[in-house]
Short mmCIF file of C-alpha atoms in Angstrom, two decimals:
data_model
loop_
_atom_site.label_atom_id
_atom_site.label_comp_id
_atom_site.label_asym_id
_atom_site.label_seq_id
_atom_site.Cartn_x
_atom_site.Cartn_y
_atom_site.Cartn_z
CA MET E 1 29.33 18.68 -12.64
CA GLN E 2 26.81 20.73 -10.66
CA THR E 3 23.89 18.70 -12.06
CA SER E 4 25.53 15.41 -11.02
CA PHE E 5 26.05 16.70 -7.49
CA LEU E 6 22.42 17.81 -7.32
CA LEU E 7 21.17 14.41 -8.54
CA ILE E 8 23.37 12.53 -6.07
CA SER E 9 22.24 14.77 -3.20
CA LEU E 10 18.59 14.37 -4.16
CA SER E 11 18.97 10.59 -4.41
CA ALA E 12 20.67 10.39 -1.03
CA ALA E 13 17.96 12.54 0.59
CA THR E 14 15.24 10.36 -0.95
CA ILE E 15 16.85 7.15 0.29
CA LEU E 16 17.37 8.59 3.77
CA SER E 17 13.75 9.76 3.91
CA TRP E 18 12.57 6.30 2.84
CA VAL E 19 14.66 4.59 5.54
CA ILE E 20 13.37 6.96 8.24
CA LEU E 21 9.76 6.49 7.09
CA GLN E 22 10.08 2.69 7.09
CA SER E 23 11.61 2.74 10.56
CA TRP E 24 8.82 4.96 11.89
CA LEU E 25 6.10 2.79 10.31
CA ALA E 26 7.62 -0.41 11.69
CA LYS E 27 7.85 1.08 15.17
CA ALA E 28 4.23 2.34 14.98
CA ALA E 29 3.01 -1.12 14.00
CA TYR E 30 4.44 -2.62 17.20
CA THR E 31 3.29 0.12 19.56
CA THR E 32 -0.29 0.57 18.37
CA VAL E 33 -2.83 -1.20 20.56
CA HIS E 34 -5.88 -2.81 18.96
CA PRO E 35 -8.80 -4.44 20.79
CA THR E 36 -8.49 -8.20 20.56
CA GLY E 37 -11.05 -10.92 21.16
CA ILE E 38 -10.15 -13.40 23.90
CA PRO E 39 -11.73 -16.70 22.80
CA TRP E 40 -10.96 -18.75 25.94
CA LEU E 41 -13.11 -16.45 28.12
CA GLU E 42 -16.56 -17.62 27.09
CA THR E 43 -18.79 -16.06 29.75
CA GLN E 44 -19.45 -12.46 30.70
CA ALA E 45 -18.59 -13.18 34.34
CA ASP E 46 -15.18 -14.69 33.51
CA CYS E 47 -14.44 -11.89 31.06
CA GLU E 48 -15.28 -9.05 33.43
CA LYS E 49 -13.52 -10.81 36.33
CA SER E 50 -10.32 -10.67 34.28
CA GLY E 51 -10.67 -6.90 33.76
CA ARG E 52 -11.78 -7.10 30.15
CA VAL E 53 -14.96 -5.91 28.39
CA TRP E 54 -17.87 -8.16 27.37
CA GLN E 55 -19.53 -6.92 24.16
CA GLU E 56 -21.57 -8.68 21.46
CA ASN E 57 -21.08 -12.08 23.16
CA ASN E 58 -17.30 -11.71 22.99
CA CYS E 59 -14.63 -10.86 25.51
CA TRP E 60 -12.46 -7.93 24.37
CA ASP E 61 -9.02 -6.95 25.65
CA SER E 62 -8.23 -3.34 24.73
CA GLU E 63 -4.69 -3.51 26.10
CA HIS E 64 -3.58 -6.62 24.23
CA ASP E 65 0.14 -6.69 23.45
CA PRO E 66 0.52 -6.43 19.63
CA THR E 67 3.64 -8.63 19.74
CA PHE E 68 1.70 -11.51 21.36
#
């Protein structure tokens, strides 16, 4: 009887931990910002005028919305 209760409790704790971890990872994926190339800005002047960074002949947006 005591062993069954222990196994059920351990299983429930494992499932709950998994659900919390998955929720945290999903939320982190949508809130993490990654630099993104902006292909329609083809010149350094246009890129910098828009407040972005020109590097290696590409226009980079470091505040790009990850849900875009």
